[in-house]
Amino acid sequence: TLNTLNSVDTINGGKGIDTLKITDSLGTAISLPTLTSVEVIEVTGVDTTTIIDTTTTTGVTDLNIVKATDAKATAGSETNVNVSGVTTGNIAVVGGNNVTVTDTATNKDTAVGTIDIGTGTSATGNVKVTQNLNSDGTSALTGGAITVTGGKTVDVTVNAKSTAKAFDSNSGITTGAITVTADNKTKDVTVTQNDVVTTVTKPAVDFIGGKTTVTFNSMKDGETLIFNGLTFTAAKDLTAAEVAKAFAN
């Protein structure tokens, strides 16, 4: 695979808000060109690893990774970093201004990655992490560890949702460790863990009533028989078969 974007390229976005969209199929560190007036970089990673560092650029306000298997983003203090669409790998963000990470894992994934924000260089702005753990209960799911260092405000939310596939789908969800380390910029930390469980009720077995055998005898004229709430008086002598026929009607 050829790298069609490299450091000898020059891109000038001109006036307005301009976006450079990069599809990374190499799995090595992305070589950025000389950028002028390019405010947004959007990365789609299709290899096993996506690595991008925008600290050598100026004027980039937003770095967005919208798809990756395993992602690492490094940004300057003026750049907001948004990471989503990471499948089974780890997420790491170094530096940046406001950092937003949304990660979703299911019990069908081959692996569940960790989330690490601020190790080495913390974010100068706010940090928001949302981890969604979804299971159908057919196998166990353990969320990856979440580690955040620094940030003005830190908001970590883990949503554990189990929707049972069948009445016996009872494997659970275990959330990973959450560690938040404040620095001298940190003013507020919020950690929320939500759980939603939907079970399946085992279908009831229809009750099939047992059979009752009734034997009728013959009746004389004027005799009365009360059976199952019904009262029958013979108007003449009746054989057992005739009595049974009367109640059958």
Coordinates of N, CA and C in Angstrom, one line a residue:
T1 N 0.8 -1.2 0.0 CA 0.0 0.0 0.0 C 0.9 1.2 0.0
L2 N 0.6 2.2 -0.9 CA 1.4 3.4 -1.0 C 0.8 4.5 -0.1
N3 N 1.8 5.2 0.5 CA 1.3 6.4 1.3 C 1.3 7.6 0.5
T4 N 0.1 8.0 0.1 CA -0.1 9.1 -0.8 C -0.1 10.5 -0.1
L5 N 0.1 10.5 1.2 CA 0.2 11.7 2.0 C 1.4 11.6 2.8
N6 N 2.3 12.6 2.7 CA 3.5 12.6 3.5 C 4.0 14.0 3.8
S7 N 5.1 14.1 4.5 CA 5.6 15.4 5.0 C 6.0 16.4 4.0
V8 N 6.3 16.0 2.8 CA 6.8 16.9 1.7 C 5.6 17.6 1.0
D9 N 4.4 17.1 1.3 CA 3.2 17.8 0.7 C 2.9 19.1 1.4
T10 N 2.2 19.9 0.7 CA 1.7 21.2 1.3 C 0.3 21.4 1.0
I11 N -0.5 21.7 2.0 CA -1.9 22.0 1.8 C -2.3 23.3 2.4
N12 N -2.9 24.1 1.7 CA -3.4 25.4 2.1 C -4.9 25.5 2.0
G13 N -5.7 25.5 3.1 CA -7.1 25.5 3.0 C -7.8 26.8 2.6
G14 N -7.0 27.9 2.8 CA -7.6 29.2 2.5 C -8.6 29.6 3.5
K15 N -9.5 30.5 3.1 CA -10.5 31.0 4.1 C -11.5 30.0 4.5
G16 N -12.2 30.2 5.6 CA -13.2 29.3 6.1 C -12.7 28.2 6.9
I17 N -13.5 27.3 7.3 CA -13.2 26.1 8.1 C -13.0 24.9 7.1
D18 N -11.8 24.4 7.1 CA -11.4 23.4 6.1 C -11.1 22.1 6.8
T19 N -11.4 21.0 6.2 CA -11.2 19.6 6.7 C -10.3 18.8 5.9
L20 N -9.3 18.2 6.4 CA -8.5 17.3 5.7 C -8.9 15.9 6.2
K21 N -9.4 15.0 5.3 CA -9.8 13.7 5.6 C -8.7 12.7 5.2
I22 N -8.3 11.9 6.1 CA -7.2 10.9 5.9 C -7.8 9.5 6.1
T23 N -7.5 8.6 5.1 CA -7.8 7.2 5.3 C -6.5 6.5 5.5
D24 N -6.2 6.0 6.7 CA -4.9 5.3 7.0 C -5.0 3.8 6.8
S25 N -4.3 3.3 5.9 CA -4.3 1.8 5.7 C -2.9 1.2 5.9
L26 N -2.0 2.0 6.5 CA -0.6 1.5 6.7 C -0.4 1.0 8.1
G27 N -1.1 1.6 9.1 CA -0.9 1.1 10.4 C 0.3 1.6 11.1
T28 N 1.0 2.6 10.5 CA 2.1 3.3 11.1 C 1.7 4.7 11.4
A29 N 2.6 5.5 12.0 CA 2.4 6.9 12.3 C 2.1 7.6 11.0
I30 N 1.0 8.4 11.0 CA 0.6 9.2 9.8 C 1.6 10.3 9.7
S31 N 2.1 10.5 8.4 CA 3.0 11.6 8.1 C 2.1 12.8 7.6
L32 N 2.1 13.8 8.4 CA 1.3 15.0 8.0 C 2.0 15.9 7.1
P33 N 1.4 16.5 6.1 CA 2.0 17.5 5.3 C 2.1 18.9 6.0
T34 N 2.7 19.8 5.3 CA 2.7 21.2 5.8 C 1.3 21.8 5.7
L35 N 0.7 22.2 6.7 CA -0.7 22.6 6.7 C -0.8 24.1 7.0
T36 N -1.6 24.7 6.2 CA -2.0 26.1 6.4 C -3.5 26.3 6.2
S37 N -4.1 26.9 7.2 CA -5.5 27.2 7.2 C -6.3 25.9 7.0
V38 N -5.9 24.9 7.7 CA -6.7 23.6 7.8 C -7.0 23.4 9.3
E39 N -8.3 23.6 9.5 CA -8.8 23.6 10.9 C -9.1 22.2 11.5
V40 N -9.6 21.3 10.6 CA -10.1 20.0 11.1 C -9.4 18.9 10.4
I41 N -8.9 17.9 11.1 CA -8.4 16.7 10.5 C -9.2 15.5 11.0
E42 N -9.7 14.8 10.0 CA -10.5 13.6 10.2 C -9.8 12.3 9.8
V43 N -9.7 11.4 10.6 CA -9.0 10.1 10.3 C -9.9 8.9 10.4
T44 N -9.8 8.1 9.3 CA -10.4 6.8 9.3 C -9.3 5.8 9.2
G45 N -9.2 5.0 10.2 CA -8.2 3.9 10.2 C -8.7 2.6 9.8
V46 N -8.1 2.0 8.8 CA -8.6 0.7 8.3 C -7.5 -0.4 8.5
D47 N -6.4 -0.1 9.2 CA -5.4 -1.1 9.5 C -5.5 -1.4 11.0
T48 N -4.6 -2.2 11.6 CA -4.7 -2.6 12.9 C -4.4 -1.5 13.9
T49 N -3.7 -0.5 13.5 CA -3.3 0.6 14.4 C -3.4 1.9 13.7
T50 N -3.9 2.9 14.4 CA -4.0 4.3 13.8 C -3.2 5.2 14.8
I51 N -2.2 5.9 14.3 CA -1.4 6.8 15.1 C -1.3 8.1 14.4
I52 N -1.6 9.2 15.1 CA -1.5 10.5 14.5 C -1.0 11.5 15.6
D53 N -0.1 12.4 15.2 CA 0.5 13.4 16.0 C 0.4 14.8 15.3
T54 N -0.4 15.7 15.9 CA -0.6 17.0 15.2 C 0.2 18.1 15.9
T55 N 1.1 17.8 16.8 CA 1.7 18.8 17.6 C 2.7 19.6 16.7
T56 N 3.1 19.2 15.6 CA 4.0 19.9 14.7 C 3.2 20.9 13.8
T57 N 1.9 20.8 13.8 CA 1.1 21.7 13.0 C 0.5 22.9 13.8
T58 N 0.0 23.9 13.1 CA -0.6 25.0 13.8 C -1.9 25.3 13.1
G59 N -2.9 25.8 14.0 CA -4.2 26.1 13.4 C -5.2 25.0 13.4
V60 N -4.8 23.8 13.8 CA -5.8 22.7 13.8 C -6.6 22.8 15.1
T61 N -7.9 23.0 14.9 CA -8.7 23.1 16.1 C -9.4 21.8 16.5
D62 N -9.5 20.9 15.6 CA -10.2 19.6 15.9 C -9.5 18.5 15.2
L63 N -9.2 17.4 16.0 CA -8.7 16.2 15.4 C -9.7 15.1 15.8
N64 N -10.3 14.5 14.7 CA -11.3 13.5 14.9 C -10.9 12.2 14.3
I65 N -10.9 11.2 15.2 CA -10.7 9.8 14.7 C -12.1 9.2 14.7
V66 N -12.6 8.8 13.5 CA -14.0 8.4 13.4 C -14.1 6.8 13.2
K67 N -12.9 6.2 12.9 CA -12.9 4.7 12.8 C -11.5 4.3 13.0
A68 N -11.3 3.2 13.8 CA -10.0 2.6 14.0 C -10.2 1.3 14.7
T69 N -9.2 0.4 14.6 CA -9.1 -0.8 15.4 C -8.4 -0.5 16.8
D70 N -7.3 0.3 16.7 CA -6.5 0.7 17.9 C -6.1 2.1 17.6
A71 N -6.3 3.0 18.5 CA -6.0 4.4 18.1 C -5.2 5.1 19.2
K72 N -4.2 5.9 18.7 CA -3.4 6.8 19.5 C -3.3 8.2 18.9
A73 N -3.8 9.2 19.6 CA -3.8 10.6 19.1 C -3.0 11.5 20.0
T74 N -2.1 12.3 19.5 CA -1.3 13.2 20.2 C -1.6 14.6 19.6
A75 N -1.9 15.6 20.4 CA -2.3 16.9 19.9 C -1.8 18.0 20.8
G76 N -1.7 19.2 20.3 CA -1.3 20.4 21.0 C -2.5 20.9 21.9
S77 N -2.1 21.9 22.7 CA -3.1 22.4 23.7 C -4.2 23.1 23.0
E78 N -4.1 23.5 21.8 CA -5.2 24.2 21.1 C -6.2 23.3 20.3
T79 N -5.9 22.1 20.3 CA -6.7 21.1 19.4 C -7.6 20.2 20.3
N80 N -8.9 20.3 19.9 CA -9.9 19.4 20.5 C -9.7 18.0 19.9
V81 N -9.8 17.0 20.7 CA -9.6 15.6 20.2 C -10.9 14.8 20.4
N82 N -11.4 14.2 19.4 CA -12.6 13.4 19.4 C -12.3 12.0 18.9
V83 N -12.6 11.0 19.7 CA -12.3 9.6 19.2 C -13.6 8.8 19.3
S84 N -13.9 8.1 18.3 CA -15.1 7.2 18.3 C -14.9 6.2 17.2
G85 N -15.7 5.2 17.2 CA -15.7 4.1 16.1 C -14.5 3.2 16.3
V86 N -13.9 3.1 17.5 CA -12.8 2.1 17.7 C -13.4 0.8 18.1
T87 N -13.0 -0.2 17.4 CA -13.7 -1.5 17.6 C -13.2 -2.3 18.8
T88 N -12.1 -3.0 18.7 CA -11.6 -3.9 19.7 C -10.3 -3.5 20.4
G89 N -9.7 -2.4 19.9 CA -8.4 -2.1 20.4 C -8.4 -1.0 21.5
N90 N -7.2 -0.6 21.8 CA -7.0 0.4 22.9 C -7.2 1.8 22.3
I91 N -7.5 2.8 23.2 CA -7.6 4.2 22.8 C -6.6 5.0 23.7
A92 N -5.8 5.8 23.2 CA -4.9 6.6 24.0 C -4.9 8.0 23.4
V93 N -5.0 9.0 24.2 CA -5.0 10.4 23.8 C -4.0 11.1 24.7
V94 N -3.0 11.8 24.0 CA -2.0 12.5 24.8 C -2.1 14.0 24.4
G95 N -2.2 14.8 25.4 CA -2.4 16.3 25.2 C -3.8 16.6 24.7
G96 N -3.9 17.7 23.9 CA -5.1 18.2 23.4 C -5.8 19.2 24.3
N97 N -6.8 19.8 23.8 CA -7.6 20.8 24.6 C -8.8 20.0 25.2
N98 N -10.0 20.1 24.6 CA -11.1 19.3 25.1 C -11.0 17.9 24.4
V99 N -11.1 16.9 25.2 CA -11.0 15.5 24.7 C -12.3 14.8 25.0
T100 N -12.8 14.2 23.9 CA -14.1 13.4 24.0 C -13.8 12.0 23.4
V101 N -14.1 11.0 24.2 CA -13.9 9.6 23.7 C -15.2 8.9 23.9
T102 N -15.7 8.2 22.9 CA -16.9 7.4 23.0 C -16.5 6.0 22.5
D103 N -16.7 5.0 23.3 CA -16.3 3.7 22.9 C -17.4 2.7 23.3
T104 N -17.6 1.7 22.3 CA -18.7 0.8 22.5 C -18.1 -0.6 22.3
A105 N -18.4 -1.5 23.2 CA -18.0 -2.9 23.1 C -19.2 -3.9 23.4
T106 N -19.1 -5.0 22.8 CA -20.1 -6.1 23.1 C -19.5 -7.4 23.5
N107 N -20.3 -8.3 24.0 CA -19.7 -9.6 24.4 C -19.4 -10.4 23.2
K108 N -19.7 -10.0 22.0 CA -19.3 -10.7 20.8 C -17.9 -10.3 20.3
D109 N -17.4 -9.2 20.8 CA -16.0 -8.7 20.4 C -15.0 -9.7 20.8
T110 N -13.9 -9.8 20.0 CA -12.8 -10.7 20.4 C -12.0 -10.1 21.5
A111 N -12.0 -8.8 21.7 CA -11.3 -8.1 22.7 C -11.9 -6.8 23.1
V112 N -11.7 -6.3 24.3 CA -12.2 -5.0 24.7 C -11.0 -4.2 25.2
G113 N -10.8 -3.1 24.5 CA -9.6 -2.3 24.8 C -9.8 -1.3 26.0
T114 N -8.6 -0.8 26.3 CA -8.6 0.2 27.4 C -8.7 1.6 26.9
I115 N -8.9 2.5 27.8 CA -9.0 4.0 27.4 C -8.0 4.7 28.3
D116 N -7.0 5.4 27.7 CA -6.0 6.1 28.5 C -5.9 7.6 28.0
I117 N -6.2 8.5 28.8 CA -6.2 9.9 28.4 C -5.3 10.7 29.4
G118 N -4.3 11.4 28.8 CA -3.5 12.3 29.6 C -2.2 11.8 30.1
T119 N -1.9 10.5 29.8 CA -0.6 10.0 30.3 C 0.6 10.7 29.6
G120 N 1.5 11.3 30.3 CA 2.6 12.0 29.7 C 2.3 13.5 29.6
T121 N 1.2 13.8 28.9 CA 0.7 15.2 28.7 C -0.8 15.2 28.9
S122 N -1.3 16.0 29.8 CA -2.7 16.0 30.1 C -3.4 17.0 29.2
A123 N -4.7 16.9 29.1 CA -5.5 17.8 28.3 C -5.6 19.1 29.1
T124 N -5.7 20.2 28.3 CA -5.8 21.6 28.9 C -7.2 21.9 29.2
G125 N -8.2 21.3 28.5 CA -9.6 21.6 28.6 C -10.3 20.5 29.3
N126 N -11.5 20.2 28.9 CA -12.4 19.2 29.6 C -12.2 17.9 29.0
V127 N -12.4 16.8 29.8 CA -12.3 15.4 29.3 C -13.7 14.8 29.6
K128 N -14.2 14.1 28.5 CA -15.5 13.4 28.6 C -15.3 12.0 28.0
V129 N -15.5 11.0 28.8 CA -15.4 9.6 28.3 C -16.7 8.9 28.5
T130 N -17.2 8.2 27.5 CA -18.4 7.4 27.5 C -18.0 6.0 27.0
Q131 N -18.2 5.1 27.9 CA -18.0 3.7 27.5 C -19.3 2.9 27.6
N132 N -19.7 2.3 26.4 CA -20.9 1.6 26.4 C -20.6 0.1 26.3
L133 N -21.1 -0.7 27.2 CA -20.9 -2.1 27.3 C -22.2 -2.8 27.0
N134 N -22.4 -3.5 25.9 CA -23.6 -4.1 25.5 C -23.5 -5.6 25.4
S135 N -24.4 -6.3 26.1 CA -24.4 -7.8 26.1 C -25.8 -8.4 25.8
D136 N -25.8 -9.6 25.2 CA -27.0 -10.3 25.1 C -27.1 -11.4 26.1
G137 N -26.1 -11.5 27.0 CA -26.1 -12.4 28.1 C -25.7 -13.8 27.8
T138 N -25.3 -14.1 26.5 CA -24.8 -15.4 26.1 C -23.4 -15.7 26.5
S139 N -22.6 -14.7 26.8 CA -21.2 -14.8 27.3 C -20.9 -13.6 28.1
A140 N -19.8 -13.8 29.0 CA -19.4 -12.7 29.9 C -18.8 -11.6 29.1
L141 N -18.9 -10.4 29.6 CA -18.3 -9.2 29.1 C -17.6 -8.4 30.2
T142 N -16.3 -8.1 30.0 CA -15.6 -7.3 30.9 C -15.1 -6.0 30.2
G143 N -15.4 -4.9 30.8 CA -15.0 -3.6 30.2 C -13.5 -3.4 30.4
G144 N -12.9 -2.6 29.5 CA -11.5 -2.2 29.6 C -11.3 -1.1 30.6
A145 N -10.1 -1.1 31.2 CA -9.9 -0.1 32.2 C -9.9 1.3 31.6
I146 N -10.3 2.3 32.4 CA -10.3 3.7 32.0 C -9.4 4.5 32.9
T147 N -8.4 5.2 32.3 CA -7.4 6.0 33.1 C -7.4 7.4 32.5
V148 N -7.6 8.4 33.4 CA -7.6 9.8 33.0 C -6.7 10.5 33.9
T149 N -5.8 11.3 33.3 CA -4.9 12.1 34.1 C -5.1 13.6 33.6
G150 N -5.4 14.4 34.6 CA -5.6 15.9 34.3 C -6.9 16.2 33.6
G151 N -7.0 17.4 33.1 CA -8.2 18.0 32.5 C -8.9 18.9 33.5
K152 N -9.5 20.0 33.0 CA -10.2 20.9 33.8 C -11.4 20.3 34.6
T153 N -12.3 19.7 33.8 CA -13.3 18.8 34.3 C -13.2 17.5 33.7
V154 N -13.5 16.4 34.5 CA -13.5 15.1 34.0 C -14.8 14.4 34.2
D155 N -15.4 13.9 33.1 CA -16.7 13.2 33.2 C -16.6 11.9 32.6
V156 N -16.6 10.8 33.4 CA -16.5 9.5 32.9 C -17.9 8.8 33.2
T157 N -18.5 8.2 32.1 CA -19.7 7.5 32.2 C -19.6 6.1 31.6
V158 N -20.0 5.1 32.3 CA -20.0 3.7 31.8 C -21.4 3.2 31.8
N159 N -21.9 2.9 30.6 CA -23.3 2.3 30.5 C -23.2 0.8 30.2
A160 N -23.6 0.0 31.2 CA -23.6 -1.4 31.1 C -25.1 -1.8 30.8
K161 N -25.3 -2.4 29.6 CA -26.7 -2.7 29.2 C -26.7 -4.2 28.8
S162 N -27.5 -5.0 29.5 CA -27.7 -6.4 29.2 C -29.1 -6.7 28.8
T163 N -29.3 -7.1 27.5 CA -30.6 -7.5 27.0 C -30.5 -9.0 26.7
A164 N -31.1 -9.8 27.5 CA -31.0 -11.2 27.4 C -31.6 -11.8 26.1
K165 N -30.8 -12.6 25.5 CA -31.2 -13.2 24.2 C -32.3 -14.3 24.5
A166 N -32.1 -15.0 25.6 CA -33.1 -16.1 25.9 C -33.3 -16.1 27.5
F167 N -34.2 -16.9 27.9 CA -34.5 -16.9 29.4 C -33.3 -17.4 30.2
D168 N -32.4 -18.2 29.6 CA -31.2 -18.7 30.3 C -29.9 -17.9 29.9
S169 N -30.0 -16.8 29.3 CA -28.9 -16.0 28.9 C -28.5 -15.1 30.1
N170 N -27.7 -15.6 31.0 CA -27.5 -14.9 32.3 C -26.1 -14.6 32.6
S171 N -25.2 -14.5 31.6 CA -23.8 -14.1 31.8 C -23.8 -12.6 32.0
G172 N -22.9 -12.2 32.9 CA -23.0 -10.8 33.4 C -22.0 -9.9 32.7
I173 N -22.0 -8.6 33.1 CA -21.1 -7.6 32.6 C -20.3 -7.1 33.8
T174 N -19.0 -7.1 33.6 CA -18.1 -6.5 34.7 C -17.4 -5.3 34.1
T175 N -17.6 -4.2 34.8 CA -17.0 -3.0 34.4 C -15.5 -3.0 34.8
G176 N -14.7 -2.3 34.0 CA -13.2 -2.3 34.3 C -12.9 -1.2 35.3
A177 N -11.7 -1.2 35.8 CA -11.2 -0.2 36.8 C -11.3 1.2 36.1
I178 N -11.7 2.2 36.9 CA -11.7 3.6 36.5 C -10.8 4.4 37.4
T179 N -9.8 5.0 36.9 CA -8.8 5.8 37.7 C -8.7 7.2 37.1
V180 N -9.0 8.2 37.9 CA -8.9 9.6 37.6 C -7.8 10.2 38.5
T181 N -6.8 10.8 37.9 CA -5.8 11.5 38.7 C -5.8 13.0 38.3
A182 N -6.2 13.8 39.3 CA -6.2 15.3 39.1 C -4.9 15.9 39.0
D183 N -4.8 17.0 38.2 CA -3.6 17.8 38.2 C -4.0 19.2 38.7
N184 N -3.1 20.2 38.6 CA -3.3 21.5 39.1 C -4.4 22.3 38.3
K185 N -4.9 21.7 37.2 CA -6.0 22.4 36.4 C -7.3 21.8 36.8
T186 N -7.3 20.6 37.4 CA -8.6 19.9 37.6 C -9.5 20.5 38.7
K187 N -10.7 20.8 38.3 CA -11.6 21.5 39.2 C -12.8 20.5 39.6
D188 N -13.2 19.6 38.7 CA -14.3 18.8 39.0 C -14.2 17.4 38.3
V189 N -14.6 16.4 39.1 CA -14.5 15.0 38.5 C -15.8 14.3 38.8
T190 N -16.4 13.7 37.8 CA -17.7 13.0 37.9 C -17.5 11.6 37.3
V191 N -17.9 10.6 38.0 CA -17.8 9.2 37.5 C -19.2 8.6 37.7
T192 N -19.8 8.2 36.6 CA -21.2 7.6 36.7 C -21.2 6.2 36.0
Q193 N -21.8 5.2 36.7 CA -21.9 3.9 36.2 C -23.4 3.6 36.1
N194 N -23.9 3.3 34.9 CA -25.4 3.0 34.7 C -25.5 1.6 34.3
D195 N -26.5 0.9 34.8 CA -26.8 -0.5 34.4 C -28.3 -0.6 34.0
V196 N -28.5 -1.3 32.9 CA -29.9 -1.6 32.4 C -29.9 -3.0 32.1
V197 N -30.8 -3.8 32.7 CA -30.9 -5.2 32.5 C -32.3 -5.5 32.1
T198 N -32.4 -6.2 30.9 CA -33.7 -6.7 30.4 C -33.6 -8.2 30.3
T199 N -34.5 -8.9 31.0 CA -34.6 -10.3 31.1 C -35.7 -10.8 30.2
V200 N -35.6 -12.1 29.9 CA -36.6 -12.8 29.1 C -37.3 -13.8 30.0
T201 N -38.6 -13.7 30.2 CA -39.4 -14.6 31.0 C -39.6 -16.0 30.3
K202 N -39.3 -17.0 31.0 CA -39.5 -18.4 30.3 C -41.0 -18.5 30.0
P203 N -41.3 -18.9 28.8 CA -42.7 -19.1 28.4 C -43.4 -20.1 29.3
A204 N -44.6 -19.7 29.7 CA -45.4 -20.5 30.5 C -45.9 -21.8 29.7
V205 N -46.0 -22.9 30.4 CA -46.5 -24.1 29.8 C -48.0 -24.2 29.9
D206 N -48.7 -24.3 28.8 CA -50.1 -24.4 28.9 C -50.6 -25.6 29.7
F207 N -51.5 -25.4 30.6 CA -52.1 -26.5 31.4 C -53.1 -27.2 30.6
I208 N -52.9 -28.5 30.4 CA -53.8 -29.3 29.7 C -54.6 -30.1 30.8
G209 N -55.9 -29.9 30.8 CA -56.7 -30.5 31.9 C -56.8 -32.0 31.7
G210 N -56.9 -32.7 32.8 CA -57.0 -34.2 32.7 C -58.4 -34.6 32.3
K211 N -58.5 -35.8 31.9 CA -59.8 -36.3 31.4 C -60.6 -36.9 32.6
T212 N -61.9 -36.6 32.6 CA -62.8 -37.2 33.6 C -63.8 -38.1 32.9
T213 N -63.9 -39.3 33.5 CA -64.9 -40.3 32.9 C -66.1 -40.3 33.8
V214 N -67.3 -40.1 33.1 CA -68.6 -40.1 33.9 C -69.4 -41.3 33.3
T215 N -69.9 -42.1 34.2 CA -70.8 -43.2 33.8 C -72.3 -42.9 34.3
F216 N -73.1 -42.8 33.3 CA -74.5 -42.5 33.7 C -75.3 -43.8 33.8
N217 N -76.3 -43.8 34.7 CA -77.2 -45.0 34.9 C -78.5 -44.6 34.3
S218 N -79.3 -45.7 34.2 CA -80.7 -45.4 33.7 C -81.5 -44.7 34.7
M219 N -82.6 -44.0 34.3 CA -83.4 -43.2 35.2 C -84.9 -43.6 35.0
K220 N -85.6 -43.5 36.1 CA -87.0 -43.8 36.1 C -87.8 -42.5 35.8
D221 N -89.0 -42.6 35.4 CA -89.8 -41.4 35.1 C -90.0 -40.6 36.4
G222 N -89.6 -39.3 36.3 CA -89.7 -38.4 37.5 C -88.5 -38.3 38.3
E223 N -87.5 -39.1 38.1 CA -86.2 -39.0 38.8 C -85.4 -37.8 38.3
T224 N -84.7 -37.2 39.3 CA -83.9 -36.0 39.0 C -82.4 -36.3 39.2
L225 N -81.6 -35.8 38.3 CA -80.1 -35.9 38.3 C -79.5 -34.5 38.2
I226 N -78.7 -34.2 39.2 CA -77.9 -32.9 39.1 C -76.4 -33.2 38.8
F227 N -75.9 -32.7 37.7 CA -74.5 -32.9 37.4 C -73.9 -31.7 36.7
N228 N -72.7 -31.3 37.3 CA -72.0 -30.2 36.8 C -72.8 -28.9 36.7
G229 N -73.7 -28.7 37.7 CA -74.5 -27.5 37.7 C -75.7 -27.5 36.9
L230 N -76.0 -28.7 36.3 CA -77.2 -28.8 35.5 C -78.2 -29.8 36.2
T231 N -79.4 -29.5 36.1 CA -80.5 -30.3 36.7 C -81.3 -30.9 35.6
F232 N -81.5 -32.2 35.7 CA -82.3 -32.9 34.6 C -83.3 -33.8 35.3
T233 N -84.6 -33.7 34.9 CA -85.6 -34.5 35.4 C -86.2 -35.4 34.3
A234 N -86.2 -36.7 34.5 CA -86.7 -37.6 33.4 C -88.2 -37.5 33.3
A235 N -88.6 -37.3 32.1 CA -90.1 -37.3 31.8 C -90.6 -38.7 31.5
K236 N -89.7 -39.7 31.4 CA -90.1 -41.0 31.2 C -88.9 -41.9 31.6
D237 N -89.2 -43.2 31.6 CA -88.0 -44.1 31.9 C -87.0 -43.9 30.8
L238 N -85.7 -43.8 31.2 CA -84.6 -43.6 30.2 C -83.5 -44.6 30.5
T239 N -82.9 -45.1 29.4 CA -81.8 -46.0 29.5 C -80.5 -45.1 29.8
A240 N -79.5 -45.7 30.2 CA -78.2 -45.0 30.6 C -77.7 -44.2 29.4
A241 N -77.8 -44.8 28.2 CA -77.4 -44.1 27.0 C -78.2 -42.9 26.7
E242 N -79.5 -42.9 27.0 CA -80.4 -41.8 26.8 C -80.1 -40.7 27.8
V243 N -79.8 -41.1 29.0 CA -79.4 -40.1 30.0 C -78.1 -39.3 29.6
A244 N -77.1 -40.1 29.1 CA -75.9 -39.5 28.7 C -76.1 -38.6 27.5
K245 N -77.0 -39.0 26.6 CA -77.3 -38.1 25.5 C -77.9 -36.8 25.9
A246 N -78.8 -36.9 26.9 CA -79.4 -35.7 27.4 C -78.4 -34.7 27.9
F247 N -77.4 -35.1 28.6 CA -76.4 -34.2 29.2 C -75.4 -33.8 28.1
A248 N -75.2 -34.6 27.1 CA -74.4 -34.2 26.0 C -75.0 -33.0 25.2
N249 N -76.2 -32.9 25.2 CA -76.9 -31.8 24.4 C -76.9 -30.6 25.3

